[in-house]
XYZ file of N, CA and C in Angstrom:
450
model
N 17.500 5.596 -3.248
C 16.560 4.484 -3.033
C 15.965 4.196 -4.392
N 16.094 2.998 -4.892
C 15.419 2.579 -6.112
C 13.934 2.387 -5.867
N 13.154 2.655 -6.851
C 11.714 2.444 -6.772
C 11.334 1.388 -7.774
N 11.234 0.175 -7.317
C 10.967 -0.979 -8.173
C 9.522 -1.393 -8.036
N 8.912 -1.364 -6.844
C 7.575 -1.864 -6.699
C 6.761 -0.782 -5.817
N 5.570 -0.489 -6.394
C 4.610 0.395 -5.709
C 3.433 -0.417 -5.366
N 3.054 -0.468 -4.141
C 1.779 -1.118 -3.685
C 0.608 -0.137 -3.709
N -0.338 -0.285 -4.580
C -1.446 0.587 -4.559
C -2.608 -0.093 -3.764
N -2.810 0.336 -2.583
C -3.786 -0.321 -1.710
C -5.188 0.343 -1.894
N -6.132 -0.458 -2.298
C -7.536 -0.022 -2.451
C -8.467 -0.769 -1.588
N -9.619 -0.142 -1.208
C -10.577 -0.845 -0.474
C -12.002 -0.394 -0.912
N -12.985 -0.561 -0.079
C -14.372 -0.486 -0.536
C -14.827 0.997 -0.848
N -14.024 1.913 -0.362
C -14.399 3.314 -0.600
C -13.533 3.960 -1.693
N -12.799 3.334 -2.409
C -11.901 3.848 -3.343
C -12.385 3.980 -4.784
N -13.567 3.424 -5.075
C -14.214 3.588 -6.397
C -14.409 5.056 -6.762
N -14.565 5.918 -5.739
C -14.853 7.310 -6.031
C -13.544 8.106 -6.215
N -12.363 7.535 -6.047
C -11.168 8.289 -6.152
C -10.184 7.596 -7.167
N -10.712 6.920 -8.148
C -9.802 6.150 -9.109
C -9.021 7.170 -9.907
N -9.615 8.226 -10.312
C -8.848 9.287 -11.082
C -7.590 9.731 -10.363
N -7.799 10.124 -9.058
C -6.667 10.584 -8.240
C -5.646 9.561 -7.960
N -6.042 8.294 -7.719
C -5.169 7.229 -7.505
C -4.281 6.887 -8.729
N -4.949 6.791 -9.876
C -4.303 6.491 -11.126
C -3.315 7.577 -11.467
N -3.797 8.858 -11.428
C -2.873 9.935 -11.692
C -1.608 9.923 -10.800
N -1.806 9.736 -9.505
C -0.642 9.723 -8.604
C 0.312 8.519 -8.913
N -0.290 7.375 -9.072
C 0.619 6.206 -9.377
C 1.273 6.350 -10.760
N 0.691 6.870 -11.744
C 1.370 7.097 -13.050
C 2.459 8.043 -12.897
N 2.223 9.104 -12.166
C 3.271 10.170 -11.911
C 4.493 9.573 -11.207
N 4.268 8.661 -10.280
C 5.355 8.115 -9.512
C 6.027 6.854 -10.205
N 5.192 5.921 -10.540
C 5.756 4.666 -11.051
C 6.198 4.764 -12.508
N 5.565 5.621 -13.332
C 5.928 5.756 -14.700
C 7.408 6.169 -14.905
N 7.884 7.308 -14.395
C 9.185 7.715 -14.558
C 10.189 6.839 -13.944
N 9.863 6.103 -12.881
C 10.689 5.163 -12.214
C 10.831 3.818 -12.771
N 9.818 3.564 -13.770
C 9.829 2.196 -14.358
C 9.441 1.154 -13.351
N 8.704 1.550 -12.389
C 8.292 0.612 -11.289
C 7.058 -0.231 -11.676
N 7.059 -1.453 -11.123
C 5.820 -2.291 -11.234
C 4.892 -1.819 -10.176
N 3.564 -1.993 -10.445
C 2.533 -1.668 -9.491
C 1.762 -2.897 -9.130
N 1.658 -3.103 -7.782
C 0.792 -4.228 -7.276
C -0.477 -3.546 -6.714
N -1.556 -3.855 -7.418
C -2.829 -3.305 -6.941
C -3.385 -4.276 -5.913
N -3.523 -3.845 -4.736
C -3.928 -4.737 -3.607
C -5.260 -4.295 -3.123
N -6.144 -5.253 -2.922
C -7.482 -5.026 -2.352
C -7.620 -5.849 -1.125
N -7.920 -5.238 0.043
C -8.063 -5.912 1.258
C -9.555 -5.812 1.638
N -10.066 -7.074 1.937
C -11.488 -7.152 2.320
C -11.514 -7.547 3.814
N -12.587 -7.022 4.536
C -12.937 -7.574 5.809
C -13.596 -8.896 5.568
N -13.823 -9.692 6.606
C -14.442 -10.996 6.400
C -15.915 -10.822 5.747
N -16.657 -9.796 6.203
C -18.021 -9.612 5.621
C -17.894 -9.079 4.167
N -16.922 -8.130 3.918
C -16.755 -7.641 2.520
C -16.345 -8.790 1.611
N -15.602 -9.690 2.076
C -15.115 -10.833 1.241
C -16.250 -11.736 0.917
N -17.061 -12.118 1.925
C -18.150 -12.928 1.686
C -19.158 -12.302 0.650
N -19.393 -11.040 0.816
C -20.254 -10.320 -0.110
C -19.722 -10.316 -1.529
N -18.443 -10.087 -1.648
C -17.708 -10.009 -2.899
C -17.785 -11.391 -3.588
N -17.494 -12.426 -2.864
C -17.528 -13.759 -3.364
C -18.870 -14.111 -3.941
N -19.916 -13.760 -3.135
C -21.257 -13.989 -3.594
C -21.672 -13.242 -4.815
N -21.317 -11.918 -4.804
C -21.599 -11.063 -5.944
C -20.898 -11.443 -7.226
N -19.727 -11.976 -7.073
C -18.894 -12.391 -8.240
C -19.139 -13.798 -8.649
N -20.146 -14.453 -7.944
C -20.585 -15.711 -8.356
C -19.619 -16.867 -8.283
N -18.716 -16.826 -7.282
C -17.892 -17.952 -6.979
C -18.783 -19.040 -6.369
N -18.312 -20.317 -6.477
C -19.177 -21.479 -5.990
C -19.282 -21.331 -4.416
N -18.235 -21.034 -3.773
C -18.305 -20.888 -2.297
C -17.084 -20.093 -1.796
N -17.268 -19.534 -0.580
C -16.153 -18.777 -0.064
C -14.900 -19.637 0.073
N -15.017 -20.842 0.366
C -13.878 -21.687 0.612
C -13.079 -21.949 -0.727
N -13.782 -21.837 -1.872
C -13.223 -22.160 -3.207
C -12.547 -20.856 -3.712
N -12.853 -19.679 -3.186
C -12.297 -18.457 -3.753
C -10.952 -18.134 -3.151
N -10.025 -17.646 -3.940
C -8.754 -17.215 -3.483
C -8.786 -15.706 -3.441
N -8.258 -15.089 -2.408
C -8.265 -13.647 -2.326
C -7.695 -12.843 -3.522
N -6.577 -13.415 -4.091
C -6.008 -12.729 -5.290
C -7.011 -12.771 -6.391
N -7.759 -13.887 -6.620
C -8.740 -13.962 -7.741
C -9.903 -13.083 -7.463
N -10.312 -13.018 -6.214
C -11.533 -12.186 -5.837
C -11.128 -10.702 -6.126
N -9.968 -10.339 -5.686
C -9.547 -8.956 -5.860
C -9.410 -8.606 -7.319
N -8.863 -9.596 -8.103
C -8.653 -9.378 -9.573
C -9.986 -9.155 -10.312
N -11.037 -9.694 -9.773
C -12.298 -9.602 -10.521
C -13.132 -8.448 -9.952
N -12.620 -7.715 -8.885
C -13.383 -6.616 -8.343
C -13.406 -5.494 -9.269
N -14.487 -4.709 -9.423
C -14.608 -3.728 -10.439
C -13.626 -2.581 -10.240
N -13.330 -2.131 -9.015
C -12.405 -1.030 -8.787
C -10.954 -1.453 -9.233
N -10.612 -2.683 -8.893
C -9.305 -3.226 -9.277
C -9.131 -3.316 -10.796
N -10.207 -3.869 -11.408
C -10.173 -3.968 -12.852
C -9.982 -2.606 -13.516
N -10.707 -1.602 -13.016
C -10.542 -0.257 -13.656
C -9.179 0.288 -13.418
N -8.631 0.133 -12.214
C -7.324 0.669 -11.956
C -6.288 -0.099 -12.841
N -6.376 -1.398 -12.877
C -5.435 -2.207 -13.697
C -5.520 -1.770 -15.173
N -6.666 -1.654 -15.658
C -6.846 -1.310 -17.030
C -6.233 0.063 -17.383
N -6.464 1.059 -16.530
C -5.928 2.395 -16.777
C -4.453 2.388 -16.660
N -3.838 1.617 -15.677
C -2.451 1.623 -15.498
C -1.797 0.912 -16.679
N -2.371 -0.150 -17.169
C -1.890 -0.934 -18.292
C -1.880 -0.056 -19.543
N -2.915 0.764 -19.723
C -2.960 1.640 -20.848
C -1.844 2.772 -20.751
N -1.352 3.004 -19.536
C -0.215 3.884 -19.366
C 1.100 3.178 -19.390
N 1.107 1.942 -19.848
C 2.323 1.109 -19.904
C 3.013 0.905 -18.550
N 2.158 0.767 -17.533
C 2.750 0.444 -16.222
C 2.404 -0.971 -15.906
N 3.434 -1.761 -15.685
C 3.267 -3.243 -15.435
C 2.521 -3.339 -14.087
N 1.407 -4.206 -14.093
C 0.645 -4.362 -12.889
C 0.371 -5.842 -12.601
N 0.224 -6.115 -11.280
C -0.305 -7.398 -10.851
C -1.363 -7.103 -9.732
N -1.978 -8.129 -9.233
C -3.031 -7.896 -8.278
C -2.788 -8.897 -7.099
N -3.035 -8.393 -5.908
C -2.980 -9.186 -4.684
C -4.258 -8.917 -3.939
N -4.746 -9.907 -3.233
C -5.920 -9.773 -2.403
C -5.608 -10.308 -0.967
N -6.341 -9.752 -0.029
C -6.125 -10.215 1.338
C -7.460 -10.070 2.116
N -7.552 -10.871 3.200
C -8.771 -10.765 3.995
C -8.357 -10.519 5.442
N -8.939 -9.470 6.023
C -8.576 -9.246 7.409
C -8.755 -7.704 7.669
N -8.078 -7.180 8.672
C -8.205 -5.788 9.046
C -7.477 -4.951 7.982
N -8.104 -3.929 7.414
C -7.506 -3.260 6.279
C -6.035 -2.824 6.472
N -5.824 -1.981 7.535
C -4.482 -1.434 7.701
C -3.453 -2.508 7.928
N -3.740 -3.485 8.808
C -2.785 -4.589 9.115
C -2.388 -5.304 7.840
N -3.426 -5.711 7.044
C -3.155 -6.463 5.862
C -2.473 -5.712 4.769
N -2.679 -4.422 4.719
C -1.911 -3.590 3.718
C -0.522 -3.563 4.143
N -0.194 -3.424 5.362
C 1.212 -3.417 5.838
C 1.840 -4.751 5.573
N 1.112 -5.796 5.811
C 1.608 -7.175 5.588
C 1.942 -7.316 4.062
N 1.011 -6.883 3.159
C 1.225 -6.966 1.756
C 2.404 -6.159 1.277
N 2.638 -5.032 1.904
C 3.753 -4.147 1.592
C 5.092 -4.940 1.850
N 5.040 -5.738 2.921
C 6.232 -6.523 3.307
C 6.420 -7.693 2.381
N 5.305 -8.347 2.037
C 5.332 -9.510 1.214
C 5.743 -9.265 -0.191
N 5.303 -8.106 -0.746
C 5.636 -7.744 -2.089
C 6.955 -6.958 -2.248
N 7.608 -6.717 -1.047
C 8.819 -5.927 -0.966
C 8.633 -4.486 -1.591
N 7.530 -3.990 -1.308
C 7.158 -2.681 -1.846
C 8.091 -1.571 -1.377
N 8.487 -0.682 -2.292
C 9.342 0.445 -2.027
C 8.499 1.628 -1.682
N 7.212 1.613 -1.972
C 6.309 2.681 -1.667
C 4.849 2.134 -1.622
N 4.076 2.605 -0.716
C 2.608 2.264 -0.657
C 1.895 3.544 -0.927
N 0.846 3.366 -1.780
C -0.104 4.451 -2.101
C -1.439 4.074 -1.489
N -1.920 4.923 -0.657
C -3.262 4.575 -0.042
C -4.105 5.840 -0.177
N -5.433 5.622 -0.382
C -6.364 6.717 -0.492
C -7.113 7.031 0.727
N -7.711 8.174 0.783
C -8.505 8.522 1.979
C -9.495 9.617 1.574
N -10.361 9.943 2.446
C -11.399 10.883 2.141
C -11.048 12.268 2.780
N -11.714 13.287 2.160
C -11.525 14.608 2.670
C -12.133 14.621 4.028
N -11.440 15.283 4.930
C -11.841 15.312 6.366
C -12.452 16.693 6.663
N -13.278 16.686 7.697
C -13.821 17.937 8.223
C -12.655 18.756 8.851
N -12.851 20.092 9.115
C -11.809 20.753 9.779
C -11.211 20.117 10.991
N -12.086 19.591 11.855
C -11.695 18.947 12.989
C -10.969 17.669 12.707
N -11.489 16.882 11.749
C -10.928 15.630 11.359
C -9.570 15.756 10.633
N -9.167 16.905 10.132
C -7.934 17.031 9.426
C -6.728 16.809 10.251
N -6.866 16.869 11.576
C -5.771 16.614 12.381
C -5.355 15.190 12.447
N -6.295 14.280 12.070
C -6.056 12.852 12.126
C -6.522 12.193 10.776
N -5.659 11.369 10.273
C -6.092 10.612 9.094
C -7.095 9.543 9.550
N -7.798 8.882 8.540
C -8.621 7.769 8.828
C -7.755 6.637 9.528
N -8.466 5.695 10.135
C -7.742 4.776 10.859
C -6.897 3.845 9.990
N -7.412 3.422 8.818
C -6.587 2.619 7.894
C -5.388 3.358 7.443
N -5.559 4.500 6.914
C -4.391 5.274 6.457
C -3.382 5.527 7.543
N -3.848 5.898 8.770
C -2.961 6.149 9.828
C -2.224 4.882 10.222
N -2.867 3.753 10.271
C -2.239 2.475 10.538
C -1.121 2.135 9.488
N -1.385 2.382 8.243
C -0.405 2.165 7.203
C 0.735 3.158 7.282
N 0.484 4.360 7.506
C 1.555 5.348 7.591
C 2.498 5.118 8.783
N 1.927 4.648 9.934
C 2.732 4.436 11.090
C 3.476 3.024 11.080
N 2.955 2.078 10.323
C 3.528 0.698 10.375
C 4.163 0.132 9.151
N 3.958 0.829 7.998
C 4.493 0.322 6.764
C 5.975 0.281 6.816
N 6.586 -0.836 6.125
C 8.054 -0.969 6.156
C 8.728 -0.023 5.061
N 7.940 0.883 4.442
C 8.429 1.766 3.444
C 7.677 3.074 3.516
N 8.100 4.038 2.719
C 7.298 5.367 2.656
C 5.841 5.143 2.133
N 5.013 5.974 2.471
C 3.546 5.978 2.144
C 3.172 7.280 1.548
N 2.466 7.207 0.445
C 1.857 8.377 -0.169
C 0.371 8.314 0.103
N -0.225 9.344 0.687
C -1.673 9.452 0.926
C -2.281 10.319 -0.125
N -3.343 9.694 -0.834
C -4.065 10.352 -1.859
C -5.465 10.676 -1.298
N -5.680 12.004 -1.235
C -7.025 12.409 -0.700
C -7.999 12.523 -1.831
N -9.138 11.966 -1.657
C -10.290 12.012 -2.634
C -11.077 13.246 -2.263
N -11.944 13.621 -3.178
C -12.815 14.894 -2.928
C -14.128 14.520 -2.182
N -14.335 13.294 -1.896
C -15.678 12.906 -1.293
C -15.798 13.414 0.027
């Protein structure tokens, strides 16, 4: 299986795991010569807040790709991947996190999805978070789960 496109899916809780995400994606995409699509999915409320915070004129005038591209976590990830000579692009989407990540994986023809998650309690270790679980069960390609230390 060729690895041409890696979809790095990030959300509101991933600012605390940038180091782990970047390291994982560089280790995978670098040797394969793959392009990385940094994807940020917003719920409706998260999107409205981001549009306001980023000083767009109105929600209706903002495009999800542009909002994602201006998001601090996405900018940091993209900068660090670019410094590692990994070609990147950005996609944004609005909706339910897991469903939209799976849709973006299909739209970008991703060969691999990288998704982050948090460290779980001993009881919670039996089940991934709902977003990660949705992506792992529904993605059209393999999924790599990156656990943060939070």
